[in-house]
XYZ file of C-alpha atoms in Angstrom:
653
model
C -45.792 64.718 53.401
C -41.969 63.692 53.059
C -42.290 60.568 54.496
C -45.003 59.157 52.177
C -43.069 61.286 49.398
C -40.005 58.864 50.210
C -42.300 55.746 50.587
C -43.537 56.197 47.307
C -40.033 57.316 46.002
C -39.178 54.207 47.620
C -42.007 52.083 45.854
C -41.256 53.786 42.303
C -37.525 52.772 42.841
C -38.591 49.351 43.818
C -40.838 48.998 41.061
C -38.064 50.433 38.790
C -35.818 47.979 40.002
C -38.041 45.550 39.681
C -38.928 46.329 35.915
C -35.063 46.871 35.424
C -34.808 42.806 36.979
C -37.775 41.544 35.037
C -36.390 43.551 32.007
C -33.116 42.313 32.617
C -34.528 38.522 33.214
C -36.729 38.419 29.916
C -33.540 39.969 27.840
C -31.184 37.561 29.395
C -34.296 34.415 28.960
C -34.826 35.801 25.165
C -30.896 35.952 24.827
C -30.152 32.333 26.241
C -33.277 31.201 24.514
C -32.213 32.016 21.215
C -28.831 31.448 21.817
C -29.413 27.809 23.069
C -32.068 26.962 20.130
C -29.227 28.561 17.268
C -26.303 26.311 19.027
C -28.718 23.049 19.027
C -29.819 23.604 16.062
C -26.343 23.837 14.338
C -25.300 20.921 16.285
C -28.205 18.977 15.462
C -27.768 19.918 11.629
C -23.817 18.960 12.199
C -24.730 15.301 13.486
C -27.680 14.591 11.053
C -24.779 15.298 8.352
C -22.013 12.961 9.869
C -24.652 10.181 10.288
C -25.943 10.610 7.093
C -22.358 10.727 5.374
C -21.461 7.795 7.070
C -24.823 5.750 6.493
C -24.299 6.607 2.748
C -20.284 5.155 2.859
C -21.861 2.151 3.995
C -24.482 1.828 1.444
C -22.126 2.544 -1.354
C -19.439 0.002 -0.084
C -22.935 -1.999 -0.184
C -23.654 -1.365 -3.865
C -19.858 -1.512 -4.770
C -19.724 -5.299 -3.177
C -23.253 -6.514 -4.699
C -22.351 -4.839 -8.360
C -19.013 -6.617 -7.880
C -21.017 -10.018 -6.830
C -23.068 -9.537 -9.861
C -19.507 -9.002 -11.822
C -18.396 -12.287 -11.110
C -22.058 -14.030 -11.691
C -21.744 -12.529 -15.349
C -18.346 -13.663 -15.488
C -19.100 -17.124 -14.662
C -21.874 -17.260 -17.309
C -19.186 -15.803 -19.647
C -16.557 -18.035 -19.020
C -19.271 -21.008 -19.201
C -19.454 -20.191 -22.777
C -16.371 -19.381 -23.442
C -15.467 -22.495 -25.217
C -18.967 -23.982 -26.249
C -21.501 -22.964 -28.466
C -25.031 -20.896 -26.925
C -27.270 -23.298 -26.197
C -29.971 -24.882 -28.532
C -33.580 -25.723 -28.112
C -32.158 -28.939 -27.526
C -29.594 -28.509 -25.096
C -31.963 -25.619 -23.501
C -32.912 -27.519 -20.325
C -29.318 -28.371 -18.948
C -28.019 -25.133 -19.621
C -30.746 -23.220 -17.973
C -30.388 -25.853 -14.715
C -26.552 -24.542 -14.812
C -27.580 -20.853 -14.898
C -29.826 -21.662 -12.486
C -26.869 -23.232 -10.175
C -24.784 -20.058 -10.469
C -27.981 -18.029 -9.883
C -28.662 -19.618 -6.709
C -25.046 -18.292 -5.140
C -25.956 -14.372 -6.343
C -28.516 -12.639 -3.689
C -30.905 -10.212 -5.115
C -30.507 -11.042 -9.032
C -33.892 -12.631 -10.313
C -32.894 -14.094 -13.588
C -30.233 -14.516 -16.003
C -30.835 -13.863 -19.828
C -28.896 -15.045 -22.660
C -28.820 -13.389 -26.271
C -26.591 -14.300 -29.203
C -25.342 -11.933 -31.375
C -28.281 -10.693 -33.119
C -29.780 -10.204 -29.844
C -32.229 -12.803 -30.158
C -33.364 -14.428 -26.674
C -31.722 -18.022 -26.519
C -31.695 -18.736 -22.976
C -33.420 -17.545 -19.865
C -33.792 -18.659 -16.314
C -37.164 -17.423 -15.610
C -39.012 -18.757 -19.160
C -39.041 -22.356 -19.855
C -40.275 -21.356 -23.383
C -38.818 -18.402 -25.122
C -41.071 -16.490 -27.975
C -39.437 -14.551 -30.672
C -38.170 -11.581 -28.489
C -35.301 -9.442 -29.264
C -32.867 -6.906 -27.649
C -31.204 -5.442 -30.587
C -32.577 -2.245 -29.985
C -31.508 -1.901 -26.247
C -28.647 0.386 -24.780
C -26.990 -2.384 -23.073
C -27.034 -4.790 -26.265
C -25.862 -1.999 -28.778
C -22.943 -1.135 -26.045
C -21.730 -4.567 -25.855
C -21.328 -5.159 -29.713
C -19.636 -1.801 -30.185
C -17.232 -3.140 -27.647
C -18.082 -2.501 -24.045
C -17.426 -5.457 -21.673
C -19.573 -4.590 -18.922
C -22.955 -2.207 -18.960
C -25.299 -0.904 -15.994
C -28.343 0.119 -17.461
C -30.891 2.854 -16.129
C -33.873 2.444 -14.440
C -36.675 0.494 -16.609
C -40.034 0.195 -16.505
C -41.271 -3.939 -16.981
C -44.262 -3.614 -19.244
C -44.633 -7.620 -18.558
C -43.637 -7.578 -14.852
C -45.513 -4.274 -13.898
C -42.509 -3.107 -11.854
C -38.831 -1.458 -12.162
C -35.786 -3.099 -12.288
C -32.447 -2.576 -14.020
C -29.814 -5.021 -15.796
C -26.460 -5.658 -15.671
C -25.099 -6.661 -18.884
C -21.953 -8.375 -20.112
C -20.341 -9.100 -23.566
C -19.562 -12.769 -24.816
C -17.024 -13.470 -26.733
C -14.946 -16.437 -28.320
C -11.320 -17.063 -27.498
C -10.557 -15.003 -30.362
C -12.611 -12.291 -28.768
C -15.462 -12.063 -31.320
C -18.773 -10.975 -29.876
C -21.087 -13.709 -30.003
C -24.071 -11.923 -27.799
C -24.309 -10.668 -24.124
C -25.594 -12.398 -20.719
C -28.163 -10.102 -18.555
C -28.675 -10.135 -14.713
C -32.395 -8.998 -14.298
C -32.324 -6.830 -10.873
C -35.454 -5.193 -9.236
C -35.193 -1.664 -8.398
C -35.604 -1.967 -4.596
C -32.382 -3.708 -4.389
C -30.146 -1.379 -2.651
C -32.980 1.134 -1.658
C -34.443 -1.666 0.828
C -30.732 -1.899 2.510
C -30.391 1.819 2.967
C -34.000 1.929 4.590
C -33.029 -0.699 7.127
C -30.271 1.009 8.001
C -31.837 4.295 8.164
C -34.557 3.185 9.783
C -37.393 5.522 7.891
C -40.012 4.483 5.398
C -39.616 7.973 4.068
C -35.780 8.068 3.415
C -34.889 8.725 -0.172
C -32.194 7.103 -2.118
C -30.936 6.967 -5.566
C -27.810 5.486 -7.916
C -26.995 7.520 -10.984
C -24.443 6.927 -13.286
C -22.002 9.951 -14.347
C -24.059 10.878 -17.209
C -27.104 11.460 -14.928
C -29.008 8.144 -16.048
C -30.839 6.925 -13.086
C -30.314 3.337 -12.119
C -31.880 2.703 -8.488
C -34.204 5.132 -6.853
C -36.635 5.130 -3.919
C -39.292 6.738 -3.997
C -40.075 5.373 -7.421
C -41.331 7.536 -9.893
C -44.782 6.854 -11.432
C -43.531 6.653 -15.499
C -39.925 5.503 -16.490
C -37.673 8.705 -15.525
C -35.925 10.801 -18.279
C -32.010 10.219 -18.958
C -29.451 12.612 -18.048
C -29.388 15.008 -15.291
C -32.715 16.737 -14.593
C -32.091 20.792 -15.019
C -30.451 22.917 -12.596
C -29.250 20.109 -10.923
C -27.436 20.291 -7.672
C -25.493 17.319 -7.191
C -24.223 17.423 -11.174
C -21.961 20.766 -10.063
C -20.446 18.799 -7.060
C -19.325 15.961 -8.694
C -15.896 17.224 -8.834
C -15.997 16.120 -4.940
C -15.604 12.795 -4.057
C -18.613 13.363 -1.251
C -20.956 15.677 -0.210
C -23.751 17.209 1.542
C -26.728 19.297 0.383
C -30.292 20.290 1.348
C -33.320 19.587 -1.506
C -36.762 19.414 -1.876
C -37.550 16.273 -4.216
C -39.230 16.924 -7.678
C -41.227 13.232 -6.955
C -42.974 13.521 -3.927
C -41.932 17.269 -2.899
C -40.358 16.426 0.273
C -37.784 18.262 1.556
C -34.507 16.323 2.528
C -31.020 16.473 3.452
C -28.890 14.382 0.927
C -25.527 13.275 1.260
C -23.682 11.482 -1.917
C -20.830 9.415 -2.706
C -19.154 8.828 -6.139
C -18.029 5.261 -6.901
C -15.078 4.829 -8.724
C -13.983 3.196 -10.892
C -17.712 1.819 -10.962
C -18.641 5.764 -12.780
C -21.562 5.980 -10.094
C -23.223 8.218 -7.771
C -24.874 7.260 -4.476
C -27.247 9.775 -2.780
C -29.037 9.169 0.484
C -31.188 10.903 1.913
C -33.676 11.929 4.924
C -36.491 14.277 5.473
C -35.712 17.235 7.110
C -38.809 16.889 9.193
C -37.560 13.395 10.494
C -34.199 14.878 11.531
C -35.638 18.032 13.456
C -38.029 16.829 14.750
C -36.329 16.007 18.177
C -34.967 19.287 17.860
C -38.357 21.304 17.477
C -39.550 19.498 20.454
C -36.505 21.066 22.194
C -37.199 24.246 20.636
C -40.736 24.462 21.853
C -40.054 23.339 25.156
C -37.090 25.844 25.422
C -39.410 28.709 24.756
C -42.263 27.499 26.651
C -40.037 27.753 29.303
C -38.672 31.213 28.427
C -42.391 32.382 28.248
C -43.071 31.429 31.738
C -40.068 33.244 32.858
C -41.344 36.592 31.285
C -44.926 35.812 32.964
C -43.440 34.636 36.065
C -39.724 36.255 36.813
C -40.013 36.092 40.328
C -39.807 32.143 39.535
C -37.462 32.582 37.212
C -34.837 29.992 39.060
C -37.995 27.644 39.586
C -38.921 27.435 36.066
C -35.069 27.596 34.832
C -34.495 24.036 37.005
C -37.882 22.642 35.627
C -36.851 24.045 32.194
C -33.301 22.317 33.193
C -35.363 18.909 34.299
C -36.904 18.743 31.051
C -34.466 19.584 28.753
C -32.244 16.825 30.625
C -35.200 14.341 30.146
C -35.040 15.544 26.279
C -31.501 15.131 26.147
C -32.110 11.555 27.544
C -34.576 10.608 24.998
C -32.145 11.869 21.952
C -29.422 9.932 23.363
C -32.014 6.923 23.385
C -32.860 7.826 20.018
C -29.486 7.361 18.890
C -28.889 4.181 20.712
C -31.757 2.811 18.952
C -30.616 4.009 15.701
C -27.051 2.861 16.714
C -28.984 -0.648 17.543
C -30.623 -0.596 14.261
C -27.275 0.110 12.268
C -26.021 -2.686 14.022
C -28.718 -4.965 13.346
C -28.586 -4.294 9.288
C -25.144 -4.990 9.468
C -25.259 -8.500 11.249
C -27.906 -9.612 8.423
C -25.039 -8.527 5.771
C -22.707 -11.651 4.872
C -19.983 -9.040 4.712
C -17.689 -8.298 7.935
C -17.095 -4.627 8.725
C -14.212 -2.816 10.686
C -13.323 0.331 12.094
C -9.653 1.220 12.331
C -8.521 4.186 14.804
C -5.199 4.914 12.886
C -4.177 7.302 15.856
C -4.732 4.630 18.682
C -4.041 1.670 16.335
C -7.416 -0.151 17.789
C -10.209 -1.736 15.904
C -13.813 -2.310 16.114
C -14.601 -5.198 14.489
C -18.283 -7.032 13.993
C -19.033 -10.023 15.139
C -19.819 -10.991 11.421
C -16.296 -10.183 10.856
C -14.912 -12.058 13.349
C -16.834 -14.939 12.212
C -14.789 -15.334 9.153
C -12.312 -16.318 11.322
C -13.967 -18.996 13.188
C -14.157 -16.935 16.303
C -16.662 -15.835 18.543
C -17.758 -12.099 19.013
C -15.126 -12.366 22.685
C -12.289 -14.262 20.969
C -11.087 -11.146 19.242
C -10.308 -7.761 21.204
C -9.781 -4.300 19.167
C -5.873 -4.686 18.772
C -5.000 -4.379 15.015
C -1.891 -7.127 15.606
C -4.737 -9.805 15.983
C -5.480 -9.123 12.526
C -2.124 -9.504 11.022
C -1.051 -12.179 13.260
C -3.627 -14.470 11.533
C -2.763 -13.564 7.616
C -1.272 -15.544 5.140
C 2.457 -14.755 5.426
C 2.894 -14.486 1.641
C -0.160 -11.986 1.332
C 0.942 -9.956 4.512
C 3.541 -7.841 2.256
C 0.922 -7.329 -0.526
C -1.576 -5.892 1.642
C 0.694 -3.606 3.418
C 1.846 -2.450 0.318
C -1.746 -1.899 -0.752
C -2.769 0.130 2.636
C 0.530 2.709 2.707
C -0.401 2.901 -1.018
C -3.504 4.361 -0.029
C -2.651 6.247 3.008
C -0.234 8.113 0.655
C -2.760 8.921 -1.569
C -1.897 6.772 -4.368
C -4.531 4.671 -4.424
C -7.999 5.920 -4.234
C -9.098 3.067 -2.047
C -7.766 -0.385 -0.334
C -8.870 -3.311 -2.702
C -7.531 -6.801 -2.281
C -7.800 -10.414 -1.735
C -5.987 -12.325 0.857
C -5.604 -15.472 3.330
C -6.535 -15.547 7.016
C -5.876 -18.423 9.069
C -9.180 -20.291 10.193
C -10.165 -22.168 13.607
C -10.470 -25.059 11.883
C -6.779 -24.779 10.431
C -7.739 -23.917 6.914
C -6.742 -20.977 4.861
C -9.894 -18.786 4.146
C -10.083 -16.365 0.893
C -11.385 -12.724 2.165
C -11.898 -9.642 -0.247
C -10.996 -6.405 1.471
C -11.956 -3.222 0.635
C -11.468 -0.513 2.651
C -11.405 3.716 2.783
C -9.576 6.062 4.991
C -10.786 9.550 6.377
C -8.132 12.393 6.238
C -8.096 15.325 8.420
C -7.521 19.042 7.009
C -3.896 18.672 6.550
C -4.387 15.329 4.776
C -3.102 12.959 7.447
C -4.997 9.775 7.677
C -7.570 9.798 10.920
C -9.124 6.142 10.097
C -10.110 3.535 7.990
C -13.352 2.035 7.770
C -14.089 -1.397 5.580
C -15.668 -4.596 4.852
C -14.858 -8.008 4.219
C -16.335 -10.912 2.245
C -15.561 -14.438 2.441
C -14.484 -15.828 -1.547
C -13.026 -18.990 -0.782
C -15.906 -20.850 -2.596
C -15.103 -18.513 -5.704
C -11.336 -18.886 -5.459
C -11.942 -22.593 -5.189
C -14.306 -22.633 -8.252
C -11.865 -20.108 -10.331
C -9.202 -22.673 -9.913
C -10.976 -25.351 -11.014
C -11.857 -23.234 -13.861
C -8.331 -22.517 -14.500
C -6.540 -25.857 -14.277
C -9.824 -27.171 -16.601
C -8.685 -24.178 -19.116
C -4.974 -25.606 -18.579
C -6.061 -29.083 -19.238
C -7.937 -28.276 -22.408
C -4.823 -25.831 -23.688
C -2.718 -28.798 -23.101
C -4.514 -31.074 -24.860
C -5.059 -28.490 -28.004
C -1.492 -28.608 -28.060
C -1.283 -32.393 -28.314
C -3.725 -32.017 -31.052
C -1.940 -29.216 -32.764
C 1.135 -31.679 -32.364
C 0.156 -34.806 -33.629
C -1.402 -32.910 -36.779
C 1.759 -31.301 -37.592
C 4.168 -33.731 -36.792
C 5.050 -37.570 -38.121
C 4.268 -39.962 -35.245
C 7.006 -42.303 -36.407
C 10.271 -39.876 -36.417
C 8.794 -36.917 -34.553
C 9.598 -34.685 -37.416
C 7.274 -31.863 -38.765
C 5.194 -33.587 -41.681
C 4.284 -32.389 -45.145
C 1.244 -30.054 -43.966
C 3.795 -27.934 -41.369
C 6.123 -27.685 -44.084
C 3.793 -26.406 -45.868
C 2.423 -23.854 -43.594
C 6.395 -22.664 -42.980
C 6.407 -22.363 -46.991
C 3.433 -19.728 -47.022
C 4.676 -18.057 -43.974
C 8.044 -17.426 -45.809
C 5.755 -16.042 -48.887
C 3.956 -13.553 -46.543
C 6.778 -12.400 -44.876
C 8.594 -9.331 -46.252
C 12.059 -10.497 -47.008
C 14.944 -7.823 -47.520
C 15.687 -7.588 -51.071
C 18.551 -9.935 -52.533
C 18.007 -12.577 -49.557
C 17.660 -15.816 -50.598
C 15.798 -19.265 -49.662
C 16.394 -22.769 -50.375
C 14.345 -26.145 -50.306
C 15.447 -29.390 -50.493
C 14.299 -32.030 -51.147
C 16.111 -35.471 -49.815
C 15.226 -39.327 -50.871
C 16.784 -42.334 -49.511
C 18.519 -44.631 -52.027
C 17.909 -48.288 -51.665
C 15.723 -48.068 -48.738
C 13.257 -50.706 -50.272
C 16.141 -53.169 -50.158
C 16.082 -52.746 -46.413
C 12.307 -53.064 -45.952
C 12.717 -56.368 -47.968
C 15.611 -58.168 -46.492
C 15.065 -57.064 -42.416
C 11.259 -56.148 -42.328
C 9.359 -52.929 -41.803
C 10.577 -52.623 -37.964
C 14.033 -52.444 -39.153
C 12.894 -50.032 -41.964
C 11.027 -47.456 -39.051
C 14.017 -47.934 -37.076
C 16.046 -46.444 -40.059
C 14.100 -43.954 -40.601
C 14.244 -42.927 -36.802
C 17.918 -42.659 -37.002
C 17.813 -40.514 -40.382
C 15.730 -38.311 -38.653
C 18.402 -37.601 -35.441
C 20.968 -37.114 -38.321
C 19.142 -34.308 -39.937
C 18.523 -32.707 -36.973
C 21.982 -32.989 -36.211
C 23.064 -31.139 -39.326
C 20.693 -28.170 -39.373
C 21.743 -24.826 -37.989
C 19.548 -22.152 -36.346
C 16.537 -21.627 -38.457
C 16.660 -24.387 -40.400
C 13.525 -26.620 -40.737
C 13.099 -30.269 -41.332
C 9.907 -32.157 -42.264
C 9.245 -35.688 -43.348
C 7.086 -35.911 -46.130
C 6.272 -39.484 -46.336
C 7.549 -43.052 -46.735
C 11.639 -42.172 -47.194
C 11.165 -38.891 -48.442
C 12.300 -35.521 -46.333
C 12.544 -31.936 -47.082
C 15.114 -28.880 -45.518
C 13.660 -25.465 -45.679
C 16.863 -22.672 -45.544
C 14.935 -19.296 -45.124
C 17.983 -17.467 -45.453
C 20.419 -18.605 -48.056
C 22.923 -17.005 -50.543
C 23.571 -20.020 -53.200
C 26.949 -21.824 -53.519
C 28.813 -19.122 -51.865
C 26.689 -19.250 -48.569
C 26.797 -22.687 -47.757
C 23.559 -24.247 -49.330
C 25.678 -26.737 -51.330
C 28.037 -27.512 -48.279
C 25.079 -28.126 -46.015
C 23.234 -30.502 -48.513
C 26.607 -32.295 -49.122
C 26.848 -32.658 -45.030
C 23.474 -33.948 -44.936
C 24.223 -36.520 -47.506
C 27.433 -37.553 -46.274
C 26.207 -37.964 -42.392
C 22.833 -40.093 -43.829
C 25.110 -42.374 -45.719
C 26.832 -43.471 -42.759
C 26.732 -47.002 -41.335
C 24.133 -47.937 -38.925
C 23.321 -51.057 -36.898
C 19.700 -52.025 -36.671
C 18.891 -55.480 -34.366
C 22.481 -56.316 -34.661
C 23.104 -56.043 -38.810
C 24.650 -53.359 -40.022
C 22.901 -51.211 -42.375
C 23.774 -48.712 -44.947
C 21.207 -46.261 -47.174
C 22.624 -43.736 -49.232
C 20.349 -40.158 -49.725
C 20.143 -38.182 -53.033
C 19.085 -34.441 -52.797
C 17.789 -31.858 -54.767
C 18.404 -28.402 -54.216
C 16.140 -24.926 -54.907
C 17.761 -21.893 -54.444
C 15.398 -18.558 -55.087
C 14.556 -15.085 -54.119
C 11.094 -14.135 -52.880
C 10.892 -11.886 -55.909
C 11.381 -14.674 -58.350
C 9.361 -17.795 -57.673
C 6.771 -19.098 -55.682
C 7.559 -21.616 -53.084
C 5.341 -24.159 -55.239
C 7.646 -23.422 -58.046
C 10.643 -23.508 -56.007
C 9.348 -27.360 -54.693
C 8.893 -28.195 -58.268
C 12.745 -26.987 -59.137
C 13.942 -29.000 -56.012
C 11.880 -32.345 -57.514
C 13.351 -31.891 -60.872
C 16.732 -31.773 -59.216
C 16.093 -34.400 -56.999
C 14.906 -36.339 -60.217
C 18.682 -35.418 -61.505
C 20.344 -36.814 -58.958
C 18.616 -40.433 -58.741
C 18.888 -40.308 -62.505
C 22.868 -39.774 -62.420
C 23.822 -41.837 -60.251
C 22.599 -41.344 -56.853
C 23.948 -40.400 -53.353
C 24.657 -36.731 -54.795
C 23.465 -33.270 -54.535
C 22.184 -31.571 -57.525
C 21.585 -27.733 -56.774
C 19.446 -24.927 -59.575
C 18.526 -21.847 -59.183
C 20.706 -20.022 -57.156
C 18.848 -16.835 -57.622
C 21.844 -14.587 -58.731
C 20.054 -11.830 -60.481
C 16.967 -10.289 -61.106
C 15.596 -13.137 -63.171
C 15.478 -17.007 -62.706
C 18.993 -18.228 -63.207
C 20.420 -21.375 -63.361
C 23.697 -22.527 -61.827
C 22.877 -26.305 -61.785
C 25.500 -27.634 -59.531
C 26.258 -31.362 -58.650
C 28.373 -32.899 -56.356
């Protein structure tokens, strides 16, 4: 009896021990599986957020680069029409071909449209014949007419094309800034979304570009109708716009799919780039691993004695799942590298802690180098940089790392393997740790050599046109024989003198000069001698003038001198006239023969408050006539302006 009780007790003890072991195994299994599931879920979430944020940064830089390209295209069109009228039907074909040539340099722009100041269409690269079509009521036209130089429109439903698109509009002005119309680039709605879906590798990926006021510029998937303007009610992203970037989770209002979203604010473009991927796709590997782990745990509960075997099998399955996850990550990275290789931009990733740089093959190709011909040392870039551009780029990088600039954005020259200097547009942005220390900088490079050369050609053409304008302006305002200003220029200076606000009591003076016996020189020595004498007289007049005085040839042997600040006889006006008469009357030698002519001068002095310039000239003409009548080679002065009324002083010399 005792022995059986002892065996029963031992059996019960063993059973209790086994139950305790099984219970402990079950508890340990549940705790381990739960902890593994939670940790794995958090890790998956962190990796998903980080990958989505990096891809959003890449596509945001792509959006910025594409918009910059569109802006450059519209700038070329604006420069094209800056100094010429908008096209007429007779010249439409030639102008259309010119715009189509510009359009071929821009990737992703469907068409270019030009509208005049009334909003009427005058030229299109897509239409040979334009009907009566006006955009005067469109927001982008009204914004340009109000003074906004560049406008990015919200998403638009094309009633004619049957698809969504958006436009980039630029104001057209004449050289004085007067509004002449707009040029518009039509861009399909899927331009940026297609790029993001390629690098995301997911057709259900969501993408949007919004303006800071909430207007949708690009969206994928597209809505069934034109979206309403502004932010939707209870918009989570609107509340987060005080941040530069962020991640959030929401269900789409268009297709109801729950997604993880990342956003980036683009400044100064005033845009927000939002990219998302479905949660089901992001957490599908995690669900597979979770079901596997719980299956293993359930088997452990049922077969606690074979727990070790099941754990080993589960470990093998987990290892296989991890290998699959790593393979998926590698495939995702390969898709990312393929998408980067398909772009025309070179991408670089600079680790600021190790000073090592990861460069894409496309970036190395910008230097004419093969992929193996450039390593990861950052000095390789600086060694190929133009010496004149290196200080500017280093200053831009330092300003960004010290938080004095939002990003690095500049153009510089680098040495190509063919020996030429290539212009690169460089844009980069750094990532900082919690203490504000820079960790890494990621950026893009674009070859803009052709654009810079075109700009230099345009600038040279502009300088030549300005020089021609200056020559024409000088020819219109100057006497071709003596080089002195002509009558028209004198009239312009007199009108300017009238419009200027002169202090009370300040007087002006005008002198009319006429050579005495000049006709005798032409009659005896010939007109070439007379022309040479006029050039000598012009040089002598210049030598007599003071700072601010103005001399002009009115025609024939008549000249005029304008004294903008004078005080009658007390301040040297009469003395200046006498010096001019004496200097002009000196002997001259022309064609080996001595020549001498006299000079008569009529001077009028007035204040701005008492005489108009025309009356002052008339008085000077009267004084000149008096000088001629009373013996020539003398000065007659009248209209001293010593009082509030037109006083006379009628001085002679």
